[in-house]
Coordinates of C-alpha atoms in Angstrom, one line a residue:
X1 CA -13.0 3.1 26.3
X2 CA -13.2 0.7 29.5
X3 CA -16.5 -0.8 28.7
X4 CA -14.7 -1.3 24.9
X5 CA -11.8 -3.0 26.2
X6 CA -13.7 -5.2 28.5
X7 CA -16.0 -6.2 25.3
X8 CA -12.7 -7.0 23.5
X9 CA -11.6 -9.4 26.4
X10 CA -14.8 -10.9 26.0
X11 CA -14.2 -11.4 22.2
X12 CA -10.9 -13.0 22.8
X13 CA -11.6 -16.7 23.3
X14 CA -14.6 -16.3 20.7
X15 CA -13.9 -18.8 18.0
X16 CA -14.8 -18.1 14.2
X17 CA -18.3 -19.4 15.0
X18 CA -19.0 -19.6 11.1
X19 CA -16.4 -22.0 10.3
X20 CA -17.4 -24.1 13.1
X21 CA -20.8 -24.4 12.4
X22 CA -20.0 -25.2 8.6
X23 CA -18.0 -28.1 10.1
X24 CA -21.0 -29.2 12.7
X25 CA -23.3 -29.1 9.5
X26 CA -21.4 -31.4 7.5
X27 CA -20.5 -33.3 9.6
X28 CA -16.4 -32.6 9.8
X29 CA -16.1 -31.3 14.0
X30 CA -14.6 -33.4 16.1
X31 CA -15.3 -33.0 20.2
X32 CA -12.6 -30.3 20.3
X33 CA -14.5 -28.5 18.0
X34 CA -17.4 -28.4 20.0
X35 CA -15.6 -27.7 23.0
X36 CA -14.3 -24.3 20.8
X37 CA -17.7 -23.7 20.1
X38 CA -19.2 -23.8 24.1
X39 CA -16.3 -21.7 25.0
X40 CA -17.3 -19.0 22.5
X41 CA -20.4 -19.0 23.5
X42 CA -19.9 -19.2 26.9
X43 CA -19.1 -15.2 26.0
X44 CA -22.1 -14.2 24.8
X45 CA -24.3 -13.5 27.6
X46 CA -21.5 -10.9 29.3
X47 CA -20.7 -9.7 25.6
X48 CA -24.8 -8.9 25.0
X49 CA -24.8 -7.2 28.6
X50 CA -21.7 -4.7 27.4
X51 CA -23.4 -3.8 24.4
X52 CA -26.4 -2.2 26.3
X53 CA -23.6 0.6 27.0
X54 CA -23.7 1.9 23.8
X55 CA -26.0 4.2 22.3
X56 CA -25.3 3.7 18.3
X57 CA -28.2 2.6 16.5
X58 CA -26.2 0.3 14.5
X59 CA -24.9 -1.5 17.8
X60 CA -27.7 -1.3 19.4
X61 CA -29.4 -3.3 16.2
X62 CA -26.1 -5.9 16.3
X63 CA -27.0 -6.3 20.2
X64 CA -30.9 -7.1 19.4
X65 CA -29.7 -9.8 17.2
X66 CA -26.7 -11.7 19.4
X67 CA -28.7 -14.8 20.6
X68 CA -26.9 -16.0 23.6
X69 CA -27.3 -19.6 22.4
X70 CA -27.6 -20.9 26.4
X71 CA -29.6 -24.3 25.3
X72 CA -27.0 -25.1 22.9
X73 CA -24.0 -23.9 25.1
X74 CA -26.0 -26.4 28.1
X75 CA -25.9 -29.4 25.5
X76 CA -22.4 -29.4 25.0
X77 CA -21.5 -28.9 28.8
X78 CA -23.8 -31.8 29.7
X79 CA -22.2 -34.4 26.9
X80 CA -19.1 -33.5 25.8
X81 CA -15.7 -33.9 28.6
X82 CA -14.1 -30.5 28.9
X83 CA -10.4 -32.2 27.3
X84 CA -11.7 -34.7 24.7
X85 CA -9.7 -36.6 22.0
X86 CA -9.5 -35.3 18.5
X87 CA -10.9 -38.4 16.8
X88 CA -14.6 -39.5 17.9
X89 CA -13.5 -43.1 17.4
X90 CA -11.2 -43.5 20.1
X91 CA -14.0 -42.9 22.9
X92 CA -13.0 -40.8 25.6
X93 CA -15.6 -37.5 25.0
X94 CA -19.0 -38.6 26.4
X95 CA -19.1 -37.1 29.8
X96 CA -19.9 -39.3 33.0
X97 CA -23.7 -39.0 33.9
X98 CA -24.7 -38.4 30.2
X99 CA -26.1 -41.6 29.6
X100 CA -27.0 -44.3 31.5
X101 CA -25.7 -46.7 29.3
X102 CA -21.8 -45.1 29.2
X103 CA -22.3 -45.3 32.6
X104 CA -22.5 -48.7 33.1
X105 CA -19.8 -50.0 30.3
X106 CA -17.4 -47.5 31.7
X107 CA -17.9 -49.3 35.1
X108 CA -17.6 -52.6 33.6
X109 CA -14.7 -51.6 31.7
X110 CA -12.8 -50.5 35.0
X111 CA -14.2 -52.6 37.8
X112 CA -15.2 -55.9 36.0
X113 CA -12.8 -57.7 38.4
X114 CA -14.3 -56.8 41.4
X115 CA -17.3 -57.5 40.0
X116 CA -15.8 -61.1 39.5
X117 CA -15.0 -61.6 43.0
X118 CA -18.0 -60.5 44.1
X119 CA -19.7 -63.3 42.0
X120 CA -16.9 -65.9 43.6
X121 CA -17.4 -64.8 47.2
X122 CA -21.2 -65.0 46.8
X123 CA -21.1 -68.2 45.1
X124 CA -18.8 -70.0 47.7
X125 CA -21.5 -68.8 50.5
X126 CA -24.5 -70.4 48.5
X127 CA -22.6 -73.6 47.0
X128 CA -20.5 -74.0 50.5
X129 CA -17.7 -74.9 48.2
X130 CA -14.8 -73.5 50.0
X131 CA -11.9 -73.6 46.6
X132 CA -14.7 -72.4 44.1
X133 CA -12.4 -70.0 42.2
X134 CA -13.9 -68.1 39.1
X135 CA -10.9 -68.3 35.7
X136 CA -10.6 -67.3 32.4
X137 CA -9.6 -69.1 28.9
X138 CA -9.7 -67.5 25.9
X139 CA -11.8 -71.0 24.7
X140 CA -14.3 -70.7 27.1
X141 CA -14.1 -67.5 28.3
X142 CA -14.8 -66.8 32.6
X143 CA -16.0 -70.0 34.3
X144 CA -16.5 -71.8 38.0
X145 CA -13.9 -74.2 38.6
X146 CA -15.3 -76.9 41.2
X147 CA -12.0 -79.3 42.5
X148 CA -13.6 -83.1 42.6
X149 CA -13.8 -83.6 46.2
X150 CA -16.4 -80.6 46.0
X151 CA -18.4 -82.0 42.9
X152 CA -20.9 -83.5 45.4
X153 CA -21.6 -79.7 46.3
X154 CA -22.5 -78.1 42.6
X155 CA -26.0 -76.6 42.3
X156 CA -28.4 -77.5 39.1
X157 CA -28.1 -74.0 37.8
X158 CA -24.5 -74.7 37.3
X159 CA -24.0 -75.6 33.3
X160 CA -20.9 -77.9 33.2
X161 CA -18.7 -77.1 30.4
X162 CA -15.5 -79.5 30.7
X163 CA -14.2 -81.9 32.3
X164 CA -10.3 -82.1 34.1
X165 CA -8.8 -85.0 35.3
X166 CA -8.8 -83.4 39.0
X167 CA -11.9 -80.7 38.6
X168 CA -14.9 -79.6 36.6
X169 CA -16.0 -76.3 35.0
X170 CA -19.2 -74.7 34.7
X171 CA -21.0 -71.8 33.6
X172 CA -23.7 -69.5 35.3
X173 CA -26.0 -67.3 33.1
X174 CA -24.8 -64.7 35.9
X175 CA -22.0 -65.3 34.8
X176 CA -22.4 -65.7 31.0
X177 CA -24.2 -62.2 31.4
X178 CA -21.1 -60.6 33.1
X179 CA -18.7 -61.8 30.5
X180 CA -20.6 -60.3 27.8
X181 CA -20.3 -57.4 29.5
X182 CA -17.1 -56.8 30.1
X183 CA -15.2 -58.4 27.5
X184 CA -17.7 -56.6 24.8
X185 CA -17.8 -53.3 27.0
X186 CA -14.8 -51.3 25.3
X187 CA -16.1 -52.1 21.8
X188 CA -19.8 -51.2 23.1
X189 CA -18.7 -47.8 24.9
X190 CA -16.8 -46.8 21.7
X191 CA -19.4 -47.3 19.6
X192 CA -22.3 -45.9 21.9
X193 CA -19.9 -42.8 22.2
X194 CA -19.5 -41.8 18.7
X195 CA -23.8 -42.7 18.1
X196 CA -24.1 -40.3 20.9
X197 CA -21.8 -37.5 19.6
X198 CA -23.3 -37.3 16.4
X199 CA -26.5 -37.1 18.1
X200 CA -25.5 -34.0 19.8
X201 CA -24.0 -32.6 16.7
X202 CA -27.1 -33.0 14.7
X203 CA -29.2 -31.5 17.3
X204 CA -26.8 -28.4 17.1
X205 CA -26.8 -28.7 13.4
X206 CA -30.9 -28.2 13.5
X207 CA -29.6 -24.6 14.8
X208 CA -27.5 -23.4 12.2
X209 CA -29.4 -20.4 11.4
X210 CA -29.7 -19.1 15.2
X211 CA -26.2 -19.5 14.8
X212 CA -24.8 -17.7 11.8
X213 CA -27.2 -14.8 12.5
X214 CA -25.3 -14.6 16.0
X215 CA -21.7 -15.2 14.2
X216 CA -22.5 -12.2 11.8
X217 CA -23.3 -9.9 14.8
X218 CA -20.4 -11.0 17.0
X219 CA -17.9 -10.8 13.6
X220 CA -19.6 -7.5 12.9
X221 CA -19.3 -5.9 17.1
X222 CA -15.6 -7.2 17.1
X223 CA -14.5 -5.5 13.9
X224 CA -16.0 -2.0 14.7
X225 CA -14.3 -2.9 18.4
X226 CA -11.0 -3.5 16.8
X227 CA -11.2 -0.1 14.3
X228 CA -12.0 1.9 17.5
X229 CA -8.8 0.3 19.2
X230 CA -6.8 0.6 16.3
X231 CA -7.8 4.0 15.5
X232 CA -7.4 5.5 19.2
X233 CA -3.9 3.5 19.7
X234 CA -2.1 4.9 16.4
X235 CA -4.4 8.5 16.4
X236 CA -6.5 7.8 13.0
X237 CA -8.8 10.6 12.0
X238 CA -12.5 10.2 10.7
X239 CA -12.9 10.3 6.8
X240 CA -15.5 12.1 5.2
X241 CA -17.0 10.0 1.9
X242 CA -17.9 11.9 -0.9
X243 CA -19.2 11.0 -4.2
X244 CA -17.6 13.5 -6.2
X245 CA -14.4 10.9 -7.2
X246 CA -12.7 13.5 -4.8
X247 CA -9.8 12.0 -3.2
X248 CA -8.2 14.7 -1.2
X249 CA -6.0 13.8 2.0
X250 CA -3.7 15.8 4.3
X251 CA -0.4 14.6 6.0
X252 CA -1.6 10.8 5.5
X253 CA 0.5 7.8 6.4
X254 CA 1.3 4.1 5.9
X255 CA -0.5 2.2 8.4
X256 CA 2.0 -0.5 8.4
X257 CA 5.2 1.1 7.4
X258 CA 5.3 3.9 10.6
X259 CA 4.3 0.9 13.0
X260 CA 7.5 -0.5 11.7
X261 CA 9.2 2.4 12.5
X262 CA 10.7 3.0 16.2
X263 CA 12.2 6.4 16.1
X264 CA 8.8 8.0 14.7
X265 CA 10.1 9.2 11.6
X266 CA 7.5 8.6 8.9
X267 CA 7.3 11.6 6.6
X268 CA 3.5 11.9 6.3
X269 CA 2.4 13.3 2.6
X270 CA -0.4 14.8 0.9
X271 CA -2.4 13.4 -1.7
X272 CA -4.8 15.0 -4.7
X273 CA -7.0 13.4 -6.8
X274 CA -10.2 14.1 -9.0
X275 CA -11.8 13.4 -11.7
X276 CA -10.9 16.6 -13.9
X277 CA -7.5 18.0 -14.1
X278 CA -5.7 16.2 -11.4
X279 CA -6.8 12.6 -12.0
X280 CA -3.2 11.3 -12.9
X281 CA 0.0 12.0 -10.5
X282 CA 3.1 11.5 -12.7
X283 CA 5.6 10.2 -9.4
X284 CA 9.3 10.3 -10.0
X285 CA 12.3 10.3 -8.0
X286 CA 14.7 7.8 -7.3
X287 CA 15.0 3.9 -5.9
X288 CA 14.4 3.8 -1.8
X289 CA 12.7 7.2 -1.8
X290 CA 9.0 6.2 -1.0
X291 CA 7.4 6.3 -3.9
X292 CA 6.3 2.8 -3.2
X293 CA 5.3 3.2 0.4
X294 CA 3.4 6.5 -0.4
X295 CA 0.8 5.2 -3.4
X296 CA 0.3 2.0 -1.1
X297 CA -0.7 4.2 1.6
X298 CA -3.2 6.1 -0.7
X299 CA -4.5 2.9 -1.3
X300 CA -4.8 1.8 2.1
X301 CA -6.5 4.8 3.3
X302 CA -9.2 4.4 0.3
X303 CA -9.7 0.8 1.5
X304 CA -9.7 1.4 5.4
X305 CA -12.0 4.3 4.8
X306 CA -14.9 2.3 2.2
X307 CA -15.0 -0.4 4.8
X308 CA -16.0 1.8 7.7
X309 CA -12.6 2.6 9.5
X310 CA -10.9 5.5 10.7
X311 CA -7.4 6.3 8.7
X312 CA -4.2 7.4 9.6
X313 CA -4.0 10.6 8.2
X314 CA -4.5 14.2 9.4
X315 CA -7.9 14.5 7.4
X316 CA -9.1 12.8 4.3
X317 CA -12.3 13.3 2.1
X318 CA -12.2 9.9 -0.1
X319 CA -14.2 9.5 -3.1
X320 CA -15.8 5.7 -3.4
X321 CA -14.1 3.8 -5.8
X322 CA -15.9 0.3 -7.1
X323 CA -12.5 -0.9 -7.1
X324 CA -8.5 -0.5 -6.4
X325 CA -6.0 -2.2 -9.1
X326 CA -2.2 -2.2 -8.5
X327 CA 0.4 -3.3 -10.2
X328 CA 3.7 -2.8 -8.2
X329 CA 6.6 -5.4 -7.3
X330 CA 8.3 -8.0 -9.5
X331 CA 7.2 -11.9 -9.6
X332 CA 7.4 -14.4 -12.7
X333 CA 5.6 -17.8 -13.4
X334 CA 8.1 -19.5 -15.4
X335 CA 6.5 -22.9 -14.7
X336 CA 3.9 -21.6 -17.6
X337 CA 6.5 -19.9 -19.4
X338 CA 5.9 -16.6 -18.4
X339 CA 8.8 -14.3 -17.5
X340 CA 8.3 -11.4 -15.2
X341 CA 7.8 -8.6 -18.0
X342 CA 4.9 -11.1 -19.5
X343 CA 3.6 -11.2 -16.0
X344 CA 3.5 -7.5 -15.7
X345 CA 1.5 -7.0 -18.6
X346 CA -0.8 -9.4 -18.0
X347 CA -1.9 -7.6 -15.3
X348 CA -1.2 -4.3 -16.9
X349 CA -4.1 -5.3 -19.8
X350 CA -5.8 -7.0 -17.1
X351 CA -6.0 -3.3 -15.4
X352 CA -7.1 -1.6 -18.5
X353 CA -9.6 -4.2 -19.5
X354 CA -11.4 -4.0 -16.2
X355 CA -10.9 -0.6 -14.6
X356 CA -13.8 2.0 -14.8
X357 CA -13.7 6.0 -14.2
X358 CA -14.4 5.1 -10.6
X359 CA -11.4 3.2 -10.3
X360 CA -8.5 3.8 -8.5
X361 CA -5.2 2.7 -10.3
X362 CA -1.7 2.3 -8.5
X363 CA 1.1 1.7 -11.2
X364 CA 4.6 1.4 -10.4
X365 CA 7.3 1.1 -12.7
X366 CA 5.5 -0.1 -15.7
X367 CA 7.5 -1.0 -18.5
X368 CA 10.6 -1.1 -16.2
X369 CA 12.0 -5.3 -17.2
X370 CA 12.0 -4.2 -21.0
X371 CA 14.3 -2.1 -23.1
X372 CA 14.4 1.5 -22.6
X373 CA 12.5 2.4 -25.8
X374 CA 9.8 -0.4 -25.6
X375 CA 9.3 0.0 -21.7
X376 CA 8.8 4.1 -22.3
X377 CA 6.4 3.7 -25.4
X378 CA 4.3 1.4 -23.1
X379 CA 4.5 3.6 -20.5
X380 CA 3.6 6.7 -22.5
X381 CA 0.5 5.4 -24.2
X382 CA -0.4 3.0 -20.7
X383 CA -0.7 6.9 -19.3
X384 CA -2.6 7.9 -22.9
X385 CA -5.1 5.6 -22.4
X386 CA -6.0 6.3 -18.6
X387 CA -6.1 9.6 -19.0
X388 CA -8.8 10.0 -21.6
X389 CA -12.1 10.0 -20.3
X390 CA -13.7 8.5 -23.9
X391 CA -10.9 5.1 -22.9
X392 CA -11.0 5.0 -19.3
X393 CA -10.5 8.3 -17.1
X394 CA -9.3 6.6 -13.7
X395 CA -8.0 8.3 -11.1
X396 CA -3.9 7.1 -10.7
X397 CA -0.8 6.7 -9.0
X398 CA 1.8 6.6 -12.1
X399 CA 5.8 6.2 -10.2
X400 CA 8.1 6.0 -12.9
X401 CA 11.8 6.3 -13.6
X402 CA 11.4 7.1 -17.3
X403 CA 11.6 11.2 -16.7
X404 CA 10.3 11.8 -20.4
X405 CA 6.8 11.1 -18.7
X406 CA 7.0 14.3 -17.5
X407 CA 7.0 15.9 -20.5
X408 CA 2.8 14.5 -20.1
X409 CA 1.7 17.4 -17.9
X410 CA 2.0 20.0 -20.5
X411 CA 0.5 17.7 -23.1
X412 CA -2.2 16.2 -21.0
X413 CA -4.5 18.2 -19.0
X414 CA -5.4 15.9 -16.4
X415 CA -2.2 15.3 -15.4
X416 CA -0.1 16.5 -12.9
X417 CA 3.7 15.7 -11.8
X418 CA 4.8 14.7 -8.4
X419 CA 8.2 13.8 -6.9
X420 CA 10.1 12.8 -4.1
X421 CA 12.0 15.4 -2.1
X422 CA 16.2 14.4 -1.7
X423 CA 19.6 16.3 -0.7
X424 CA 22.4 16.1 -2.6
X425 CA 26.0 16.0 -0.4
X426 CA 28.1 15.2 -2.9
X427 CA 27.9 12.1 -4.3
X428 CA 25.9 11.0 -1.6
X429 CA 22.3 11.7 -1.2
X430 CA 20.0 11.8 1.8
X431 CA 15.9 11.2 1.3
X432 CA 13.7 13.4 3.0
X433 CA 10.6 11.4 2.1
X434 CA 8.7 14.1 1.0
X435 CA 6.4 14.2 -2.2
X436 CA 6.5 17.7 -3.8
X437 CA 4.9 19.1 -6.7
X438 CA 7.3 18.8 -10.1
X439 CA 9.1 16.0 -11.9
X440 CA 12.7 14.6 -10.9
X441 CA 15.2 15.0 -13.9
X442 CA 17.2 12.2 -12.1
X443 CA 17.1 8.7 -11.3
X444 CA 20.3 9.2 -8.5
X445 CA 20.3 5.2 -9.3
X446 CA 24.3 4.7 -9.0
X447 CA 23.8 6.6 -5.6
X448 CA 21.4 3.9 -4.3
X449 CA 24.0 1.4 -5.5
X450 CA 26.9 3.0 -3.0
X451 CA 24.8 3.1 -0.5
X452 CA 24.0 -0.8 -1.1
X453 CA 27.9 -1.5 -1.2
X454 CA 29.0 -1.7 -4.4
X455 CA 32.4 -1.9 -5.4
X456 CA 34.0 1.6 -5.5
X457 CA 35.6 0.5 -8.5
X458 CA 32.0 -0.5 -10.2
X459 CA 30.6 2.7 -9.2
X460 CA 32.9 4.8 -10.6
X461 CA 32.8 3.0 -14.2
X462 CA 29.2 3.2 -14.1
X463 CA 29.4 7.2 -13.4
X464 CA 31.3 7.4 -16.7
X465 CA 29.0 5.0 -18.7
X466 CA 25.9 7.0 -17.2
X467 CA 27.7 10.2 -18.8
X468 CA 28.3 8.6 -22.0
X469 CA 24.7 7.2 -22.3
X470 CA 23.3 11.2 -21.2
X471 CA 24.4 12.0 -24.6
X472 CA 21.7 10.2 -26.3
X473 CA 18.9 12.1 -24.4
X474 CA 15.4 10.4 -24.9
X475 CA 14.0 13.6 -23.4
X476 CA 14.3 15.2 -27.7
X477 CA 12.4 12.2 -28.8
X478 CA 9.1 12.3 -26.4
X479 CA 8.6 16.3 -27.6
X480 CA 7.8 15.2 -30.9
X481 CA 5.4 12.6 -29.8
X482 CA 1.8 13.6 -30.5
X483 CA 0.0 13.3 -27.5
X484 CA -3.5 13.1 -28.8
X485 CA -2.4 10.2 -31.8
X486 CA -3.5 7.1 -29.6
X487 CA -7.0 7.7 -30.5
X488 CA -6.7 7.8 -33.9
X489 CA -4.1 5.0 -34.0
X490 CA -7.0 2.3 -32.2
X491 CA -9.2 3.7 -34.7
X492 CA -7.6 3.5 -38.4
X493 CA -3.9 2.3 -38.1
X494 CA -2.6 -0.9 -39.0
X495 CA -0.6 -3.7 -37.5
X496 CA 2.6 -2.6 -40.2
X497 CA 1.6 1.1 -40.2
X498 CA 1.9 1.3 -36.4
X499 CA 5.4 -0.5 -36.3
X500 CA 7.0 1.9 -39.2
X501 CA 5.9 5.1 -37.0
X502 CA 7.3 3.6 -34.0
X503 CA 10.5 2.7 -36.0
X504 CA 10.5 6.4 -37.0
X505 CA 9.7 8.3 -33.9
X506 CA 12.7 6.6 -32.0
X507 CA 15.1 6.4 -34.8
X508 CA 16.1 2.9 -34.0
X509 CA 16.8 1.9 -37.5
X510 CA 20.3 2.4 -37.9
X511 CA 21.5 -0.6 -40.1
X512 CA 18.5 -1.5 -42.3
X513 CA 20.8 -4.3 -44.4
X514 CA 21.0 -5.8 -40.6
X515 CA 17.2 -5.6 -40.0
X516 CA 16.3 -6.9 -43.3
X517 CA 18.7 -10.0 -43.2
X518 CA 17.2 -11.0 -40.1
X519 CA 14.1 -10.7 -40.9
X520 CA 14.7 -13.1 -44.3
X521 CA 15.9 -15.4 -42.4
X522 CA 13.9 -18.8 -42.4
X523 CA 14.0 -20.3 -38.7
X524 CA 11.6 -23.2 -40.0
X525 CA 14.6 -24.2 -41.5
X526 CA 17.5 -23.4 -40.4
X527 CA 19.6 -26.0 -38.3
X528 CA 21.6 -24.6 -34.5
X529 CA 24.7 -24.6 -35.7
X530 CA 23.9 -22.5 -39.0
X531 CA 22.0 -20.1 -36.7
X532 CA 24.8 -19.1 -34.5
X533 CA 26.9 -19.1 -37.5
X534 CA 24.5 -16.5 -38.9
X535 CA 24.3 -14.5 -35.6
X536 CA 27.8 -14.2 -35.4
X537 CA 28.2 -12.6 -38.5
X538 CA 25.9 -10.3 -37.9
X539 CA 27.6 -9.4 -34.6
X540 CA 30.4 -8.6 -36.2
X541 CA 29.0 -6.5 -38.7
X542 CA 27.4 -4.4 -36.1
X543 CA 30.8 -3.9 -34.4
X544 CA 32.2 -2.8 -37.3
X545 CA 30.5 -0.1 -38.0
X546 CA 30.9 0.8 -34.7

């Protein structure tokens, strides 16, 4: 564990080396990404030594494929300042002794005007011209300034350039030389600088496969060093993979959810799954409960076990799944028209089209933003379809609120009916978490509502509508429905035949004059006003024979 924790220190600063070297290869990385990429690599030699510790064949293959990278790490120390600017065209990033050349313009840059006086002292000693002084114009540039008393005194290599009332000016090529130099030196270093940068990031470029095959085996040593962390720290167990399409796991928990938790009171829960007569678990029980939280954890664990990490469960034997499709939560996309229910089942025939007997599906609440009897005959035959091996045969995690899905585990064989554990105290309820075998008859939603802080006054009206809505049971209708029909209905019904035994089976046709006005009705050619007229007629009809 110490040898562990000191590799992870060691990991730390490490950069995502990948990403970096895609931007040194295109040539996108600025000095500060260089300087990012020395100080991961800077790592690597005590990171290599720490993996000689360990014995595992696969780490010991990772470790034989690390290159430390030193002449590369060396480059960038030698030309690159340790706190360069972002931009390479500001100059700044080339460090001193690098190049002869930034050497020199730097100097000019910053000590041209003692270079200047050095050039006046000199030249008063040679020329015995005791006011020489050396000046600047932005016509001429620097010059020698010679009074007229001293004009007897100017040397032939002087160049005279004009001519004052009370003094002449000349030129030097000494002089002419320095000038260049330091009034071109700042435009010359910048330009130097950024030639010499992508120099050094071509050169590094030339490496990029020494590099990615040492950024895969770093990537690789710091994820199995962050499982083994994780794993100790929140006391995950050791999956055993099978290839059965077992999926078979005791007391297991939500990763994130009991981290979230301070007072260490995450109910763990047991899961079974396989690919005979357990391969779809019915889940019912009401809002809050954890019905949510405990197929997401089923999910996690599959996941966290196929990629190689320990899980947080007491034991688990997980089947391999090709892939994991969920469909839980609520979202729209009404800036394509699409309302929430289309959104569901998008992703519900999405699920269906793409999903395989190796699958694992978590479904939660489909059918839920629709009415009752559309949202349950989805429901029913979205559970039909799964459930026969001949259609798809994936292994599930149905939660529901429609409690006529229950009725399913007598019908189907395969599938079995879970719910969440809760305590009545009167009209309040308490949730205990726990997912036990059986289906719940009730929703307790109105319950949930109290506890959100509903209006007494709406909660009571809603217990008596909820007792005068009981009286029209759905639970009569589902045990007519013939289980083993959806077969035969993809293979010989048609469009209208399918409607008329739907409008049958639910007896929603109460007021066929009603239905059959509607449905003469010509909307190609009917104006706004005529339409609410219309509707509103209708609407009163219906109340009337209520």
């Amino acid at each position: 564990m110490i040898t562990r924790e000191e590799l992870r220190e060691y990991l730390h600063p490490v950069y995502d080396l990948e990403r970096l070297i895609s931007r040194v290869v295109y040539h996108t990385a600025n000095p500060r990404d260089l300087i990012a990429f020395k100080t991961s690599l800077q790592m690597l030699p005590a990171i290599q030594t720490l993996m000689q510790d360990f014995s595992s064949e696969l780490l010991c293959e990772l470790n034989q494929q690390l290159d430390t990278l030193d002449d590369i790490c060396g480059l960038i120390g030698q030309a690159i300042e340790d706190d360069p600017p972002i931009s390479v065209r500001e100059g700044g990033m080339i460090r001193t002794g690098f190049h002869p050349e930034i050497d020199r313009l730097r100097s000019a840059k910053t000590e041209g005007k003692s270079w200047l006086a050095k050039i006046e002292e000199e030249e008063r000693e040679k020329t015995g011209i005791k006011n020489l002084r050396i000046k600047y114009n932005k016509v001429f540039g620097y010059y020698l300034e010679v009074t007229n008393s001293y004009k007897d005194l100017v040397p032939d290599y002087y160049t005279r350039k004009q001519t004052l009332t009370n003094a002449e000016r000349y030129i030097t090529p000494e002089l002419k030389e320095l000038e260049e130099t330091i009034l071109g030196a700042e435009d010359r270093l910048t330009a130097l600088e950024y030639d010499l940068f992508c120099e050094v990031r071509n050169q590094i470029a030339e490496q990029a496969v020494r590099i990615q095959t040492t950024a895969k085996s770093v990537a690789a040593i710091d994820v199995f060093a962050s499982f083994a962390a994780v794993a100790e720290q929140n006391g995950y167990t050791r999956p055993k993979i099978n290839e059965k399409g077992l999926l078979k796991i005791k007391n297991g928990r939500h990763p994130v959810v009991e981290r979230m938790m301070n007072n260490d009171m995450f109910i763990a829960n047991d899961t079974f799954l396989d690919s005979k007569d357990n391969r779809i678990s019915i889940i019912t029980g009401p809002n809050m409960a954890g019905k949510s939280t405990y197929m997401r954890q089923n999910a996690l664990i599959v996941l966290m076990a196929q990629i190689g990490s320990f899980v947080p469960a007491e034991s688990a034997n997980v089947g391999i799944v090709d892939r994991i499709f969920t469909r839980v939560g609520a979202s729209d996309d009404l800036a394509s028209g699409q309302s929430t229910f289309m959104v569901e089942m998008n992703e519900v025939a999405n699920i269906l089209k793409n999903a395989t007997s190796s699958s694992l599906l978590i479904l939660d609440e489909i059918g839920r933003r629709t009415s009752t009897i559309d949202g349950l005959s989805i429901a029913w035959a979205v559970v039909e379809y799964i459930s026969n091996p001949k259609l798809l045969g994936a292994k599930t995690l149905f939660a529901t609120h429609y409690h006529e899905l229950t009725e399913l585990e007598g019908k189907l064989s395969n599938v079995k009916n879970y719910c969440i554990a809760v305590r009545e105290k009167g009209d309040d309820i308490v949730f205990l978490r726990k997912i036990i075998p059986g289906g719940a008859d009730r929703s307790y939603g109105i319950q949930v509502a109290k506890l959100a802080g509903l209006p007494d006054t709406v909660i009571e009206r809603a217990k008596i509508i909820c007792e005068e809505l009981e009286s029209a049971n759905l639970s009569n209708i589902t045990r007519r429905l013939d289980v083993g029909a959806l077969i035969d209905i993809k293979a010989r019904k048609q469009p209208d035949e399918v409607d008329m035994a739907q409008i049958s089976l639910f007896d929603t046709v109460k007021d066929d004059d009603i239905i059959r006005e509607l449905s003469e009705i010509d909307l190609t050619h009917i104006t706004p006003f005529d339409a609410l007229n219309r509707l509103y007629e209708l609407q009163n009809k219906i109340k009337n024979r209520w």
